[in-house]
Amino acid sequence: MIPTESIFAISKAIKDLQQRGQIHVAKYRKDTRIGISIPLYSVHTRSEKDSELHAGDVLGGMATNRYAEYEFVLRSLISRDIKAKILDVGCSTSAFSSKISKFSRNRCEIIGIDIVNEIDNLGFPLILMDAMNIGFKNKTFDQVMCLSTMEHIGLDHEGVNAKHKDPNCGINGDALAMKEIWRVLKDKGTLILTVPYGRLIIKQQSCRVYHKDSLSILTNMFFVVKKEFFGLKKGKWTKCNELEANKSTSLEYSSQKFHSEIIACLLLEKS
């Protein structure tokens, strides 16, 4: 099983397998509505038909939650007809924002912040900056994205905070980050937020899993425009309702390297 703890791990695994000639991009799935092509990978086996991966799938027969997240993001982005300023929080392992810039016909100015820099030439400016202390003026951004990041802020995720000697390391790091995001958003600005969901837990002091009450507390400064849930079923992430999501026992799924079997995707407006 290829680790899917983070998009960086997925990207690295895919790159390594491509270099070894074990997989290749079989084709691209073009979304005519948004104009973005999604690569579909195929494993080099005797039966090409059996090995082809379809939308929503990734290596080893296990779907990555990023597919569900990105679909939600593309449906929640600020209009590409607006010249907007977007902040991407915790994006050092993904070049997704560069695709968004192209999708917006380069009208959007995208700035990324993270406490590490894992990938060179992301295609947009990346500033080494802590989400608990964002160094921008009040009401700077039209939209903020925080994908699979909030659950780690302030905690010792993969030794990152310990390595950087983060003085604010702690259980309330997510609340501090949400206050900072609210501060730098313009009035009526929006936040696209995705987090693991299920039974309230902090896994190995590196990741929070939110439940109904804790997510409500986390987002109480914002108006919820929409909220969607996706569950891991038979190796694929599929949409589920909130009742099903609330029944999740969260992760006893550590063997699969996911934080939870449910992810919550929210579009929030500064109120």
XYZ file of C-alpha atoms in Angstrom:
271
model
C 0.000 0.000 0.000
C 1.393 3.364 -1.012
C 1.287 5.826 1.893
C -1.386 8.490 1.514
C -0.710 10.420 4.714
C -0.280 13.537 2.632
C -0.371 14.654 -0.968
C 3.413 14.961 -0.816
C 3.680 11.250 -0.086
C 1.333 10.473 -2.970
C 3.195 12.755 -5.378
C 6.537 11.291 -4.365
C 5.252 7.724 -4.712
C 3.808 8.423 -8.152
C 7.035 10.085 -9.281
C 9.121 7.143 -8.040
C 6.889 4.589 -9.751
C 6.979 6.558 -13.000
C 10.771 6.709 -12.886
C 10.911 2.935 -12.361
C 8.582 2.422 -15.301
C 5.908 0.727 -13.205
C 3.138 3.208 -13.993
C 2.382 5.789 -16.642
C -0.275 8.363 -17.466
C -2.689 6.375 -19.612
C -4.860 9.347 -20.495
C -6.366 12.533 -19.135
C -9.933 13.083 -18.027
C -10.999 16.505 -19.294
C -13.644 18.328 -17.312
C -15.247 20.496 -19.979
C -16.976 22.700 -17.410
C -13.839 23.791 -15.596
C -11.276 23.161 -18.333
C -8.844 21.150 -16.187
C -7.440 17.760 -17.186
C -6.987 15.093 -14.492
C -4.303 12.438 -15.141
C -5.410 8.800 -15.005
C -2.579 6.412 -14.156
C -2.166 2.902 -15.441
C -0.014 0.142 -13.969
C 2.219 -1.767 -16.387
C 0.796 -5.284 -16.242
C -0.158 -7.972 -18.724
C -3.775 -6.875 -18.733
C -3.885 -3.167 -19.471
C -7.670 -3.227 -19.290
C -7.677 -4.565 -15.738
C -4.975 -2.213 -14.523
C -6.359 1.097 -15.763
C -7.369 3.496 -13.014
C -10.428 5.653 -13.363
C -11.455 8.994 -11.931
C -11.433 8.826 -8.157
C -8.900 5.991 -8.058
C -5.241 6.070 -7.254
C -2.485 3.500 -6.887
C -2.983 0.146 -5.212
C -6.770 0.259 -5.616
C -7.133 2.852 -2.850
C -8.662 6.235 -3.577
C -7.052 9.407 -2.314
C -9.239 11.920 -0.505
C -7.579 14.643 -2.587
C -9.775 13.771 -5.537
C -12.948 14.499 -3.548
C -11.373 17.627 -2.073
C -10.286 19.027 -5.431
C -13.704 18.411 -6.958
C -15.239 20.358 -4.061
C -12.696 23.163 -4.426
C -13.383 23.577 -8.128
C -17.103 23.892 -7.372
C -16.449 26.405 -4.597
C -13.885 28.720 -6.153
C -14.591 32.382 -6.459
C -15.809 33.297 -9.949
C -12.991 33.271 -12.465
C -14.465 36.446 -13.948
C -13.386 38.286 -10.796
C -9.838 39.502 -10.288
C -9.355 37.964 -6.862
C -6.588 37.460 -4.338
C -6.427 33.925 -2.909
C -4.375 32.554 -0.008
C -3.515 28.832 0.050
C -2.632 27.675 3.581
C -0.373 24.633 3.884
C 0.325 24.108 0.196
C 4.055 23.347 0.028
C 3.463 19.782 -1.178
C 0.951 20.545 -3.935
C 0.977 22.496 -7.187
C -2.832 22.492 -7.306
C -3.016 26.259 -6.903
C -1.020 26.758 -10.091
C -3.799 24.880 -11.904
C -6.339 27.181 -10.298
C -4.401 30.185 -11.561
C -4.604 28.837 -15.108
C -8.289 28.002 -14.633
C -8.933 31.621 -13.644
C -7.181 32.786 -16.821
C -4.457 34.149 -14.517
C -6.864 36.726 -13.112
C -6.450 35.307 -9.610
C -3.375 36.244 -7.632
C -2.524 33.184 -5.547
C -0.118 33.242 -2.614
C 0.792 30.151 -0.625
C 2.054 29.911 2.941
C 3.577 26.973 4.823
C 6.200 26.335 7.496
C 8.120 24.084 5.091
C 8.969 24.176 1.401
C 8.896 20.685 -0.100
C 8.562 21.342 -3.849
C 10.487 23.770 -6.046
C 8.778 25.855 -8.728
C 5.197 25.447 -7.570
C 4.070 27.998 -10.125
C 2.951 30.555 -7.534
C 4.671 32.439 -4.681
C 5.207 30.366 -1.524
C 6.102 32.205 1.671
C 7.471 30.449 4.748
C 4.874 31.559 7.271
C 2.950 30.128 10.216
C -0.840 29.947 9.819
C -1.185 30.846 13.510
C 0.491 34.186 12.808
C -0.254 35.206 9.226
C 1.856 38.167 8.193
C -0.700 39.963 6.039
C -2.862 42.969 6.801
C -6.508 42.708 7.765
C -8.970 42.087 4.913
C -6.320 41.246 2.310
C -7.807 38.184 0.589
C -11.023 37.425 -1.271
C -10.715 33.701 -0.607
C -8.608 31.330 1.497
C -8.061 27.612 0.899
C -6.989 25.246 3.669
C -7.039 21.651 2.424
C -6.128 18.766 4.736
C -4.012 21.171 6.778
C -6.075 22.550 9.671
C -5.967 19.200 11.487
C -2.160 19.448 11.798
C -1.692 23.104 12.737
C 0.051 23.461 16.085
C 0.639 19.720 16.406
C 3.846 17.826 15.715
C 2.910 16.616 12.229
C 5.642 14.240 11.012
C 8.119 16.108 13.203
C 7.662 19.341 11.237
C 6.757 21.592 14.161
C 9.417 20.029 16.371
C 11.999 20.492 13.656
C 11.124 24.163 13.287
C 10.823 24.660 17.062
C 7.350 26.128 16.733
C 6.710 27.996 20.027
C 2.951 27.864 19.457
C 2.815 24.092 19.148
C -0.344 23.031 20.928
C -3.849 21.713 20.875
C -5.400 25.137 20.137
C -3.367 25.793 17.010
C -6.366 25.233 14.745
C -8.438 27.837 16.611
C -5.603 30.361 16.338
C -5.282 29.690 12.609
C -9.026 30.140 12.045
C -8.913 33.529 13.787
C -6.018 34.577 11.574
C -7.797 33.401 8.428
C -10.910 35.340 9.463
C -8.753 38.423 10.033
C -7.056 38.397 6.619
C -10.282 37.689 4.713
C -12.214 40.592 3.262
C -15.804 41.108 4.393
C -17.947 38.385 2.774
C -14.742 36.615 1.767
C -14.837 32.821 1.763
C -12.795 29.960 3.187
C -12.630 26.517 1.563
C -11.839 24.101 4.384
C -11.395 20.318 4.363
C -10.723 18.201 7.465
C -10.918 14.558 8.594
C -14.225 13.831 10.315
C -15.676 11.201 12.619
C -14.995 10.436 16.266
C -13.154 13.265 18.056
C -9.560 12.224 18.506
C -5.993 13.445 18.248
C -3.941 10.751 16.547
C -0.436 10.293 17.864
C -0.268 14.020 18.727
C 0.016 14.850 15.018
C -3.532 15.111 13.685
C -6.999 16.057 14.879
C -10.125 14.273 13.696
C -13.176 16.512 14.067
C -16.740 15.580 14.956
C -20.008 17.521 14.753
C -19.473 19.633 17.876
C -15.760 20.342 17.477
C -16.219 21.320 13.823
C -19.062 23.645 14.785
C -16.849 25.315 17.400
C -13.955 25.601 14.949
C -16.095 27.369 12.337
C -18.298 29.481 14.635
C -16.876 32.777 13.345
C -18.129 31.959 9.845
C -21.424 31.416 8.051
C -21.630 27.930 6.527
C -22.479 28.346 2.838
C -22.300 24.620 2.151
C -21.003 21.490 3.810
C -20.381 18.125 2.160
C -19.071 14.799 3.411
C -17.198 12.035 1.617
C -16.696 8.524 2.947
C -14.183 5.829 2.105
C -16.107 2.810 0.844
C -14.591 -0.168 -0.940
C -11.441 1.789 -1.671
C -13.172 4.864 -3.110
C -14.235 8.206 -1.676
C -17.938 8.756 -2.351
C -20.343 11.437 -1.190
C -22.376 10.671 1.930
C -24.864 12.594 4.034
C -24.189 14.176 7.408
C -26.110 11.486 9.282
C -23.880 8.792 7.798
C -20.801 10.889 8.529
C -21.817 11.338 12.164
C -22.119 7.571 12.577
C -18.510 7.091 11.564
C -16.248 5.775 14.298
C -13.400 7.664 12.653
C -10.122 5.993 12.415
C -9.277 2.652 13.351
C -7.952 2.995 9.810
C -4.323 3.687 10.596
C -3.219 0.691 8.538
C -4.537 2.482 5.457
C -2.612 5.652 6.306
C -5.750 7.799 6.281
C -6.617 10.050 9.215
C -10.294 9.158 8.969
C -12.736 7.272 6.784
C -14.758 10.500 6.420
C -13.704 13.950 5.212
C -15.735 17.128 5.677
C -15.569 19.817 2.990
C -16.912 23.264 3.839
C -17.370 26.588 2.104
C -17.466 29.270 4.795
C -18.191 32.995 4.518
C -16.779 35.662 6.791
C -19.716 37.003 8.768
